[in-house]
Coordinates of C-alpha atoms and ligand atoms in Angstrom, one line a residue:
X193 CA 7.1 -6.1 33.0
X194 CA 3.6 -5.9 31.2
X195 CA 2.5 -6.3 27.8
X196 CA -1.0 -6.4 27.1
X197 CA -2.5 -7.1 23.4
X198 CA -5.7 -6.4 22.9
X199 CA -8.2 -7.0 20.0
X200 CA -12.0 -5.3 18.7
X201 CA -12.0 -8.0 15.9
X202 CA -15.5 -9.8 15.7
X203 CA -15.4 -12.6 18.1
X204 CA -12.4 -10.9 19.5
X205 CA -11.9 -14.3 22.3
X206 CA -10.9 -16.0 19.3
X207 CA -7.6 -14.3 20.3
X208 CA -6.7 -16.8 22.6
X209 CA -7.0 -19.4 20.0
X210 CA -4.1 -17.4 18.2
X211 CA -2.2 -17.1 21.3
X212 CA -2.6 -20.6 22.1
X213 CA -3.6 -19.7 25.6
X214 CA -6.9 -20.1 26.9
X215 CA -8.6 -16.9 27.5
X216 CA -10.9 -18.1 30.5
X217 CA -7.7 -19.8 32.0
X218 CA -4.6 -18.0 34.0
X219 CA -1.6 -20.0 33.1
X220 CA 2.0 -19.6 34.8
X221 CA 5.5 -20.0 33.0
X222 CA 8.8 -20.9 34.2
X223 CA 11.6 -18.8 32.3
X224 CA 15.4 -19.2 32.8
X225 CA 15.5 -15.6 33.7
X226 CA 12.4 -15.5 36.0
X227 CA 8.6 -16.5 35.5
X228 CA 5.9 -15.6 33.0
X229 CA 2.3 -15.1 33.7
X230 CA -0.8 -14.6 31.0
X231 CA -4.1 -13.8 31.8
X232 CA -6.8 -11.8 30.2
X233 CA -8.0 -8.7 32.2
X234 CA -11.1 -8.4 29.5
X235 CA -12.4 -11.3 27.3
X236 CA -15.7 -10.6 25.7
X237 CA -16.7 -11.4 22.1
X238 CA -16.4 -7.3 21.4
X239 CA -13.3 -6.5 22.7
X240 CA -10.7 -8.9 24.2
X241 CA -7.1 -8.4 26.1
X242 CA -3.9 -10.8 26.6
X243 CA -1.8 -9.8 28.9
X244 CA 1.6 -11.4 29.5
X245 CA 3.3 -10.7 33.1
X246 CA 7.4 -11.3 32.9
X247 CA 8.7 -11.5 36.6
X248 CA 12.0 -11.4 36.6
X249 CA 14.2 -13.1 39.5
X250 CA 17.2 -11.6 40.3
X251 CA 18.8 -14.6 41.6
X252 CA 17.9 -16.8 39.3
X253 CA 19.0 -14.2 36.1
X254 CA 22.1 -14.7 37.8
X255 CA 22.8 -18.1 37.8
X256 CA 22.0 -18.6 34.2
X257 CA 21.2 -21.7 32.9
X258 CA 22.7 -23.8 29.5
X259 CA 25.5 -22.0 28.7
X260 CA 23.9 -18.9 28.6
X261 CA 25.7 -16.0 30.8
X262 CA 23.7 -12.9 32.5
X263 CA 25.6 -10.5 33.9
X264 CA 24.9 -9.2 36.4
X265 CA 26.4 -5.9 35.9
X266 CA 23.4 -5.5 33.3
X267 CA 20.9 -6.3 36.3
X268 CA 20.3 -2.8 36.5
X269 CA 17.6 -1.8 39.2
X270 CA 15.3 -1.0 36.2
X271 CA 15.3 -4.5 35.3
X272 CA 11.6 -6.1 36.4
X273 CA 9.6 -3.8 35.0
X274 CA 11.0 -2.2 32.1
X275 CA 10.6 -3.9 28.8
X276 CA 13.3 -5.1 27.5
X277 CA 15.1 -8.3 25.5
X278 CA 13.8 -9.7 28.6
X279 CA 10.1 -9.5 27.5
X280 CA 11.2 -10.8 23.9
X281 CA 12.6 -13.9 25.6
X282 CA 9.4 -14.5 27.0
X283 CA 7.5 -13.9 23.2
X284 CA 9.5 -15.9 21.7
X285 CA 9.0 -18.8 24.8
X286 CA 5.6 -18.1 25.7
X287 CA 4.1 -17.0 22.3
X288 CA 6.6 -18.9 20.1
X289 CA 3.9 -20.6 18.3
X290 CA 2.0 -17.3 17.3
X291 CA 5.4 -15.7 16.8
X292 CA 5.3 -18.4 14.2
X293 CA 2.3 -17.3 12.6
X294 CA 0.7 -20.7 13.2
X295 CA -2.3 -21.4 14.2
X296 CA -3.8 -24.7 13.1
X297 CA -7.4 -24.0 14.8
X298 CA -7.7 -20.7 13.0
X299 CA -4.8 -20.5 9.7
X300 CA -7.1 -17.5 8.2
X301 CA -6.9 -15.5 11.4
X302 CA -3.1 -16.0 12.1
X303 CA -2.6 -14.8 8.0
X304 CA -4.9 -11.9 8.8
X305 CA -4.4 -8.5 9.6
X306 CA -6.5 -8.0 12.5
X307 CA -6.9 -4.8 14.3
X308 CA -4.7 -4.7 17.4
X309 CA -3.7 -3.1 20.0
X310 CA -0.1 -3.2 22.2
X311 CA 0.4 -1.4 25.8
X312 CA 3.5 -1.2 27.6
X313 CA 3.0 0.6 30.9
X314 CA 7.3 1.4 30.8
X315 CA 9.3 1.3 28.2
X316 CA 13.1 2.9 28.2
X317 CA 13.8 5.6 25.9
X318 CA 16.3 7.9 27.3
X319 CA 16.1 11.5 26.2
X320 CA 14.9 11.3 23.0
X321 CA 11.5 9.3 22.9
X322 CA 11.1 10.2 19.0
X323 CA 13.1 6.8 18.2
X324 CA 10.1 4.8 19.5
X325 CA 7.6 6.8 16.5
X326 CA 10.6 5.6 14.1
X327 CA 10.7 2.1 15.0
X328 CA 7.4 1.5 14.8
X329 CA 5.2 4.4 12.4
X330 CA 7.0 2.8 9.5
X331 CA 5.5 -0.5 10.1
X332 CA 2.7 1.0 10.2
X333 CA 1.4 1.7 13.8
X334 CA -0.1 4.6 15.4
X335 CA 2.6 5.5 18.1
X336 CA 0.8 6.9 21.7
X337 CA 3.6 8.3 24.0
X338 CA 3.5 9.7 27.2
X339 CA 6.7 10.3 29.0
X340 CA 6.9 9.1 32.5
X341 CA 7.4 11.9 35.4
X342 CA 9.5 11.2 38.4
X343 CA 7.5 11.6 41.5
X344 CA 9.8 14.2 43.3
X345 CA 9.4 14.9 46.8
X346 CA 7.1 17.9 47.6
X347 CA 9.1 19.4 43.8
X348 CA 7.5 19.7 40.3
X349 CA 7.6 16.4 39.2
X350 CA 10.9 15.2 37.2
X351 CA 11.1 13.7 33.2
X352 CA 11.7 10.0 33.4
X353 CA 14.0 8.5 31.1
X354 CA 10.9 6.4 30.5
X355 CA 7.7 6.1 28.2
X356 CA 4.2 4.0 28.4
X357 CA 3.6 3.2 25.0
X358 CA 0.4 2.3 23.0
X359 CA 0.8 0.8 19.4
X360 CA -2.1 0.3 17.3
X361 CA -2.8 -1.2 14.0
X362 CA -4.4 -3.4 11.4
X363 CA -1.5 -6.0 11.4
X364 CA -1.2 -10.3 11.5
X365 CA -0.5 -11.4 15.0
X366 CA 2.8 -13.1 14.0
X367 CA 4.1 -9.6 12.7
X368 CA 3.0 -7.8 15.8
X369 CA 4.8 -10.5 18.2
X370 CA 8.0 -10.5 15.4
X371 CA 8.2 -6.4 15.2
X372 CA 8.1 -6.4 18.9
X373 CA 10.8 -9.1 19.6
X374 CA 13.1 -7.3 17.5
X375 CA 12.3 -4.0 18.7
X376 CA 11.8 -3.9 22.4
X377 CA 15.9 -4.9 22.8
X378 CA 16.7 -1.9 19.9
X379 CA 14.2 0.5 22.3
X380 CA 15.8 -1.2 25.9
X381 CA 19.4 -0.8 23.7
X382 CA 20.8 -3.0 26.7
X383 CA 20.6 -7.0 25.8
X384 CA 20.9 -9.0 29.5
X385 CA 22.6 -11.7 27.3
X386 CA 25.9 -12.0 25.6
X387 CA 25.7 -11.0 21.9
X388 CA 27.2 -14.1 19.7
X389 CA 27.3 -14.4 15.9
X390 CA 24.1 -16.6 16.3
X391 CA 22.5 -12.9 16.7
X392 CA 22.8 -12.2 13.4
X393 CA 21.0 -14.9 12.3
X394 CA 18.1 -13.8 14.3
X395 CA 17.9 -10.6 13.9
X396 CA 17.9 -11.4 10.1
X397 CA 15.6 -14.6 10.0
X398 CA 12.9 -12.1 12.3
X399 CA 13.7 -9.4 10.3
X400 CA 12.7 -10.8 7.0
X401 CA 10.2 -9.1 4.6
X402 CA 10.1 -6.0 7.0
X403 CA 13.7 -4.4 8.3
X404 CA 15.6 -4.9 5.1
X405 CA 13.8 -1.8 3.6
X406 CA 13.1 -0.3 7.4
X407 CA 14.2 3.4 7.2
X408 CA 16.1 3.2 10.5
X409 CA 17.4 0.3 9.7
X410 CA 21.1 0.5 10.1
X411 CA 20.5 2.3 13.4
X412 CA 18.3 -1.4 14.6
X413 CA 20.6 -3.1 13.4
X414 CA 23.9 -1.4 15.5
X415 CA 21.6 -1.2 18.7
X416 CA 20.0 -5.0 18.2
X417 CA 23.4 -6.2 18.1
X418 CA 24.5 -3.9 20.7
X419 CA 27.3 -2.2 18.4
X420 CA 29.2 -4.7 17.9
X421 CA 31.3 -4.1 14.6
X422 CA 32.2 -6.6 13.0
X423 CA 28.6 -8.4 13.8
X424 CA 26.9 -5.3 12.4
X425 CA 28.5 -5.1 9.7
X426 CA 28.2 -8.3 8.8
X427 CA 24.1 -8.0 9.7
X428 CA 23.9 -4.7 7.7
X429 CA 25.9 -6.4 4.7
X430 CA 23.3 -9.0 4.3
X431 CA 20.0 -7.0 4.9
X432 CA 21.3 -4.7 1.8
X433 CA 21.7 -7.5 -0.4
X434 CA 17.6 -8.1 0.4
X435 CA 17.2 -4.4 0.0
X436 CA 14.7 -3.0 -2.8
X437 CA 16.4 0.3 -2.6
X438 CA 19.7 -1.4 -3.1
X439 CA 19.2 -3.6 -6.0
X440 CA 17.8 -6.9 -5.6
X441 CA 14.9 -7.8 -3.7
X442 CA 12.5 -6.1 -6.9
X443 CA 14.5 -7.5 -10.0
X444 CA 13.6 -11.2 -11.3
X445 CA 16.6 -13.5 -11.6
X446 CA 17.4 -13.3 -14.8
X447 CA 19.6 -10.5 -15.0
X448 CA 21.5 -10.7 -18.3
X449 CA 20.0 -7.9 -19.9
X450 CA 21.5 -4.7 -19.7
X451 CA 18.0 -2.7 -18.5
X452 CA 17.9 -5.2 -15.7
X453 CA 21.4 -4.2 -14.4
X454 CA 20.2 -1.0 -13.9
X455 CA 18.6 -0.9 -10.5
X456 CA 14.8 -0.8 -10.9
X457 CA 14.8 1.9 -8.4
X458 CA 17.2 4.1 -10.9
X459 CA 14.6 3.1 -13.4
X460 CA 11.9 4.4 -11.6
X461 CA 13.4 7.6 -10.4
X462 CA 14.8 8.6 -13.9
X463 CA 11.1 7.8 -15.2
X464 CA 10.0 10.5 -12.9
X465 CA 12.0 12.5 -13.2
X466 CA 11.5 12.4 -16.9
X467 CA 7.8 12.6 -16.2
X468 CA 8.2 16.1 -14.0
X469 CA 11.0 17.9 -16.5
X470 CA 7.9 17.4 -19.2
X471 CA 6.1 20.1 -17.5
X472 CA 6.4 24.0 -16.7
X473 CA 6.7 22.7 -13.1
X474 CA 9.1 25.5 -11.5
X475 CA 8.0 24.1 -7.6
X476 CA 7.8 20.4 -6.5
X477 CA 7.1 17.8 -3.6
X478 CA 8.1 14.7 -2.9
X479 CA 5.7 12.9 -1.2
X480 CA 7.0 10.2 1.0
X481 CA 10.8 11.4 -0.1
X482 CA 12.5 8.9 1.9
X483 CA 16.3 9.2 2.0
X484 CA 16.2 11.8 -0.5
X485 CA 17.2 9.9 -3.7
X486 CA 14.7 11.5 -5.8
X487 CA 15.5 15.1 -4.3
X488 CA 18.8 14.7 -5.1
X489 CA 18.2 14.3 -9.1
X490 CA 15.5 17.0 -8.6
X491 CA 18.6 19.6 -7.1
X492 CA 20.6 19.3 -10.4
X493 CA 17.3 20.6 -12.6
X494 CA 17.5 23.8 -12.9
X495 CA 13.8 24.2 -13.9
X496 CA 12.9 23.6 -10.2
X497 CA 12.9 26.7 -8.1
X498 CA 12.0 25.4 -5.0
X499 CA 11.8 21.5 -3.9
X500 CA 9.9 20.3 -1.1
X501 CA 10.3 16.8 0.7
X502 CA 7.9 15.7 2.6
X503 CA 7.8 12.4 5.1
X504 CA 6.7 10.9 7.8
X505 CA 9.7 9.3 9.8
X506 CA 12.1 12.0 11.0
X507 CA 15.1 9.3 11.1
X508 CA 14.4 8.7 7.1
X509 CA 14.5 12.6 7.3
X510 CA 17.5 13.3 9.0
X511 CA 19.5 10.6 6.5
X512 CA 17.2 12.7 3.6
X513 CA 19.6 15.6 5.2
X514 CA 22.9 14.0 5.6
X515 CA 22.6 12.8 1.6
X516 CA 21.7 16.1 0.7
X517 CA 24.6 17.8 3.1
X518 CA 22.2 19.9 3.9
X519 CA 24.2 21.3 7.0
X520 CA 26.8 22.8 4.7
X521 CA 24.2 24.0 2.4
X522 CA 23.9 28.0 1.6
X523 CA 21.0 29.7 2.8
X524 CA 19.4 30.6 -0.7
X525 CA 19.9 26.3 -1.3
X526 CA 18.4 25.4 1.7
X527 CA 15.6 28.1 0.5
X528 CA 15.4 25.7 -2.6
X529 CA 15.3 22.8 -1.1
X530 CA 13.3 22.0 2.0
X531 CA 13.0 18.7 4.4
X532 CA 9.3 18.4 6.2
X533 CA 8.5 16.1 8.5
X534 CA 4.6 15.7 8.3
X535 CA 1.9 13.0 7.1
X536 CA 0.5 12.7 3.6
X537 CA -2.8 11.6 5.1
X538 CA -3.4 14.9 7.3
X539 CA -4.2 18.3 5.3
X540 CA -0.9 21.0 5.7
X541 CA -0.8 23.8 4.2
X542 CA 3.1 23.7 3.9
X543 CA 2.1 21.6 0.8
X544 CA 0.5 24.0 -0.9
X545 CA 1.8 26.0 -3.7
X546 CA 3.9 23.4 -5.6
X547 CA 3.2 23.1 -9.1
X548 CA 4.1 19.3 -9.3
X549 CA 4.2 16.3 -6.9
X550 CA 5.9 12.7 -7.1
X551 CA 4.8 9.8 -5.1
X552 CA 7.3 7.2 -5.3
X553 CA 6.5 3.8 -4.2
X554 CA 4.2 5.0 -0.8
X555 CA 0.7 4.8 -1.9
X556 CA 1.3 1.1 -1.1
X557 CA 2.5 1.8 2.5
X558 CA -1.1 3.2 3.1
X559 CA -3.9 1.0 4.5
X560 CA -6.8 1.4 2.4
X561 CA -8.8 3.6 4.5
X562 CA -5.4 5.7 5.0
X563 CA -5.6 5.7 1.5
X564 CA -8.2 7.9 0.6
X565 CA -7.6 10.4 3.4
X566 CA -4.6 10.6 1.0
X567 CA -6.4 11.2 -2.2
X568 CA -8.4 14.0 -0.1
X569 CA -5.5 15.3 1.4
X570 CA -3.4 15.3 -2.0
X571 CA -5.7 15.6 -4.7
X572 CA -8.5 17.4 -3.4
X573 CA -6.6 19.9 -0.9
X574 CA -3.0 20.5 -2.0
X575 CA -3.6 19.9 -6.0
X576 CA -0.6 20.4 -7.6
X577 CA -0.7 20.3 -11.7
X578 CA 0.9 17.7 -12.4
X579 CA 1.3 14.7 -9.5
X580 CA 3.4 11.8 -10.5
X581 CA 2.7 8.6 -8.5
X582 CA 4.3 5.1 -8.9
X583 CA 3.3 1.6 -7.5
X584 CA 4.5 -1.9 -7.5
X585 CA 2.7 -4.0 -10.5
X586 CA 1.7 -7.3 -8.1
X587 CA 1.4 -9.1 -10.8
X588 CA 5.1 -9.1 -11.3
X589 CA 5.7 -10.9 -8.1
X590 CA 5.1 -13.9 -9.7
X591 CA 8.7 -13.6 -11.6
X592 CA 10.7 -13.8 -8.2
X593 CA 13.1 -15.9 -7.0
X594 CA 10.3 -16.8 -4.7
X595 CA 7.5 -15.9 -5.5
X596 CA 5.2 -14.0 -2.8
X597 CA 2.0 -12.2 -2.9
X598 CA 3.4 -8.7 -1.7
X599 CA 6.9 -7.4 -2.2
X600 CA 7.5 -6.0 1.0
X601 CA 5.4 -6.9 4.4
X602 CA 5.7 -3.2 4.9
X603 CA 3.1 -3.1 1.9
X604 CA -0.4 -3.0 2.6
X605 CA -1.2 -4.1 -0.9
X606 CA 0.0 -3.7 -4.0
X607 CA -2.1 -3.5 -7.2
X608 CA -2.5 -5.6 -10.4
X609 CA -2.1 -3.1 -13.4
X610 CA -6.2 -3.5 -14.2
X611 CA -6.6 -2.5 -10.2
X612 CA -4.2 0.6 -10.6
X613 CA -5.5 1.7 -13.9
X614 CA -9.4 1.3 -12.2
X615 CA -7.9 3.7 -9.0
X616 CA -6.6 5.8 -11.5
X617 CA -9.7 6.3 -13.4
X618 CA -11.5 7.0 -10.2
X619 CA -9.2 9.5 -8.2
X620 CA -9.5 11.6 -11.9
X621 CA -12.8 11.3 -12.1
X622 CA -13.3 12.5 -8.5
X623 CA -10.9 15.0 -8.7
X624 CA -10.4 16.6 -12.2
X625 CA -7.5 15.2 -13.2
X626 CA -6.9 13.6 -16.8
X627 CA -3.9 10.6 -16.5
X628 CA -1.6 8.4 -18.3
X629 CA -0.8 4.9 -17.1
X630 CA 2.8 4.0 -17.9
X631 CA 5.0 1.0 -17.4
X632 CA 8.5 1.9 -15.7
X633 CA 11.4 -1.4 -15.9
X634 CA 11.5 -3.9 -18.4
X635 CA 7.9 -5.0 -19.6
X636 CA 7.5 -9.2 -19.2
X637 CA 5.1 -10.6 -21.7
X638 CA 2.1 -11.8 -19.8
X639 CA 3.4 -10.4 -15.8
X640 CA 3.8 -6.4 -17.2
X641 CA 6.5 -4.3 -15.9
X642 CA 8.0 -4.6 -12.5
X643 CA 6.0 -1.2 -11.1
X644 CA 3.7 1.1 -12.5
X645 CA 3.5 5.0 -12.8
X646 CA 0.6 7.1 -13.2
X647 CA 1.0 10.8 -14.4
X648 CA -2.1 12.9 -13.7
X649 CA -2.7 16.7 -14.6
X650 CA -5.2 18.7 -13.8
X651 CA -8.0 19.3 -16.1
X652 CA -7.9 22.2 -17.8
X653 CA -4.2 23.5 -17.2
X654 CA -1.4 23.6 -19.4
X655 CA 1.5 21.7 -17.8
X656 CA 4.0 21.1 -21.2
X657 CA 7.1 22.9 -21.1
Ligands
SAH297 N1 9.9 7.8 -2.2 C1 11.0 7.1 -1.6 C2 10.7 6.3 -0.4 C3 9.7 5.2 -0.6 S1 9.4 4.2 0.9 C4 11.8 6.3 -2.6 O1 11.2 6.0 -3.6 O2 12.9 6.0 -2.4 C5 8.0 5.0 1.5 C6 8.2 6.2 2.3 O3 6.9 6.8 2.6 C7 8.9 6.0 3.6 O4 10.0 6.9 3.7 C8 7.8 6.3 4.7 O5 8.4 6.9 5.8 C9 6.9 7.2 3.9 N2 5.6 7.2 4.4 C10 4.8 6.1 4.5 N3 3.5 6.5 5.0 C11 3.6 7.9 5.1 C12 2.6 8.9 5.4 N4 1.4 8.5 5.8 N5 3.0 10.2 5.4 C13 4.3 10.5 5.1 N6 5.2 9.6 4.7 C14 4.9 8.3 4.7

């Protein structure tokens, strides 16, 4: 099995120095399971490409070594060449050090997003391939598929139940090599070790800071551990205590005050909500709806006709659906309320129409550049009245537990309140919209409130009730 990473960073060689592996050098690995190989097809200072060659020995994954067992009833013909937990073994061997994020040559590269680039020639994904563009969109990668096709004697060719798989994005190395150590097993759904309770504590110590708030989360979890109950559960029950849409991860530690019992999210959401029944809004989206929290308050307004949500990852979507019971909904309620799986950063017309808009914490999942395709997309082409758009305040972060620069890693960056107020002013500007700025959570002294909401109408039109 092949996995080739590739960079177009300037003096893109300088990958090797994150890799720890020389790029002019081919270098040879001895795994308990088989051997690894890395070379670099291409290493010029433009463009430069690690690949990482796991050959797996069948009689060796056999025999096992240190107490670990292999099965062989999971040696499967597929084996060699399919990625699998196999290929995260050799990560975490061969790459450990970068998995780490250290790099003591280069420390600003390896805490850098840099723009990469991941090819897997074969990667399993039984019938439905739309699990790998859920794994891996809401980390924030642009998913390439192509399903493999059987060569079939003479016949038309046959559907694999494989994919070659192309991930690219502006990401830290350490993150890459983490997302895909945990993910390739979830994708292969088939670990060729025994799953213990030491599992757990992987899956959660290389899961930090991303899966916790992961929409497919539950569903990584039950294949990483290979649905094993009570492990899962026991996974699941502490990734929600780190959860920000449960109640922790965004509230400071002092929680004696009554506002800070309330979940921030509930905070945020009833903010909105107040923010949308202040206007004549009879039609609204939500942006980036997630697992349908918001759309849920929106469905006991009667002011609101017709609700749209609107996301990217069709697993978030589908849990949007089972919240909702959408399956046993009427026909004129399913009329009302609508589930769309598209992109906030590509026009669609589906979005037009809506008086109102709310944007709950997703403006932050956006690189910058993504960013204002969104602006274009949202404000300049759909234009609803009224759009209601909330952020983390960055600032705030300094009032964890432990402190960190962004709340999530899934964040590409979060504002201080003078940098959202400055965006604000300029997206109105730009696109004839007037806004308000307004805290949302309990307001700290010198830090501000926990996140920040923006409520922008446009110019000219009367949005009061
Ligand atoms: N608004 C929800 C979810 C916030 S999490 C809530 O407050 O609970 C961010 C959501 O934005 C995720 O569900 C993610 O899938 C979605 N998202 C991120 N980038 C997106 C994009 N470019 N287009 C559509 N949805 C996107």
């Amino acid at each position: 099995m092949l996995l080739t990473i590739s960079t177009t960073m300037p003096s893109a060689r300088d990958l090797g120095f994150l890799l720890h592996k020389h790029p002019d050098r081919y270098q040879r690995f001895s795994l308990a399971f088989g051997e690894g190989h890395v070379f670099y097809p291409e290493a010029s200072d433009d463009r430069c490409s690690a690949a990482l060659l796991v050959d797996v020995d069948p009689i060796r994954l056999t025999r096992g070594r240190r107490g670990t067992v292999y099965t062989q009833q999971h040696y499967v013909s597929d084996r060699p060449y399919v990625a699998s937990s196999f290929l995260s073994v050799a990560i975490a061997q061969i790459y450990g050090t970068a998995l780490g994020g250290r790099c003591d040559s280069h420390p600003e590269l390896a805490a850098q997003r840099l723009p990469l680039e991941v090819q897997l020639p074969v990667v399993p994904c039984g019938t439905e391939d739309e699990i790998i563009g859920d794994l891996f969109e809401p980390l924030g990668y642009d998913v390439e598929l192509k399903r493999l096709e059987l060569a079939s004697a003479g016949a038309t060719p046959e559907a694999s139940r494989y994919c070659s798989l192309a991930l690219t994005a502006e990401v830290r190395l350490a993150d890459l090599l983490t997302h895909l150590y945990v993910l390739l097993p979830v994708l292969d759904d088939d670990k060729h070790y025994w799953v213990g309770a030491d599992e757990v504590d992987k899956l959660l110590r290389r899961g930090a800071g991303w899966l916790e708030t992961h929409p497919a989360r539950d569903a990584i979890t039950r294949r990483y551990l290979r649905r094993r109950r009570p492990l899962v559960l026991d996974a699941l029950a502490k990734l929600a205590e780190a959860d920000e849409s449960g109640t922790t991860v965004d509230e400071p530690v002092e929680r004696n005050q009554d506002e800070r019992y309330r979940s921030l999210h509930q905070q945020r959401l009833g903010a909105v909500l107040a923010a949308l029944r202040g206007t004549a809004a009879r039609s609204v989206l939500d942006l980036g709806c997630g697992e349908g929290r918001l759309l849920e308050l929106l469905r006991a307004e009667p002011q609101f006709e017709r609700i749209t949500g609107v996301d990217a990852s069709s697993r978030v979507l589908s849990r949007a659906a089972r919240r909702l019971r959408l399956d046993t909904a009427t026909t004129v309620e399913r009329e009302r309320l609508q589930l769309l799986h598209g992109a906030l950063t590509y026009r669609d017309d589906r979005l037009s129409g809506h008086d109102a808009a709310a944007v709950v914490e997703v403006v932050e999942h956006l690189d910058q550049e993504r960013l204002s395709a969104f602006s274009e997309v949202i404000f300049g082409h759909t234009r609803p009245t009224t759009i209601v758009l909330t952020t983390p305040n960055r600032e705030y972060n300094a009032l964890f537990d432990e402190p960190r620069e962004l709340r999530h890693r899934d964040h590409r960056f979060e504002w201080t309140r003078t940098e959202f107020r400055g965006w604000v002013e300029t997206i109105s500007a730009r696109y004839g919209y007037s806004a308000t700025v307004l805290p949302v959570g309990p307001e700290h002294p010198e830090h501000g409130p926990p996140s920040q909401m923006a409520v922008f109408n446009l110019a000219g039109k009367e949005t009061a009730a």
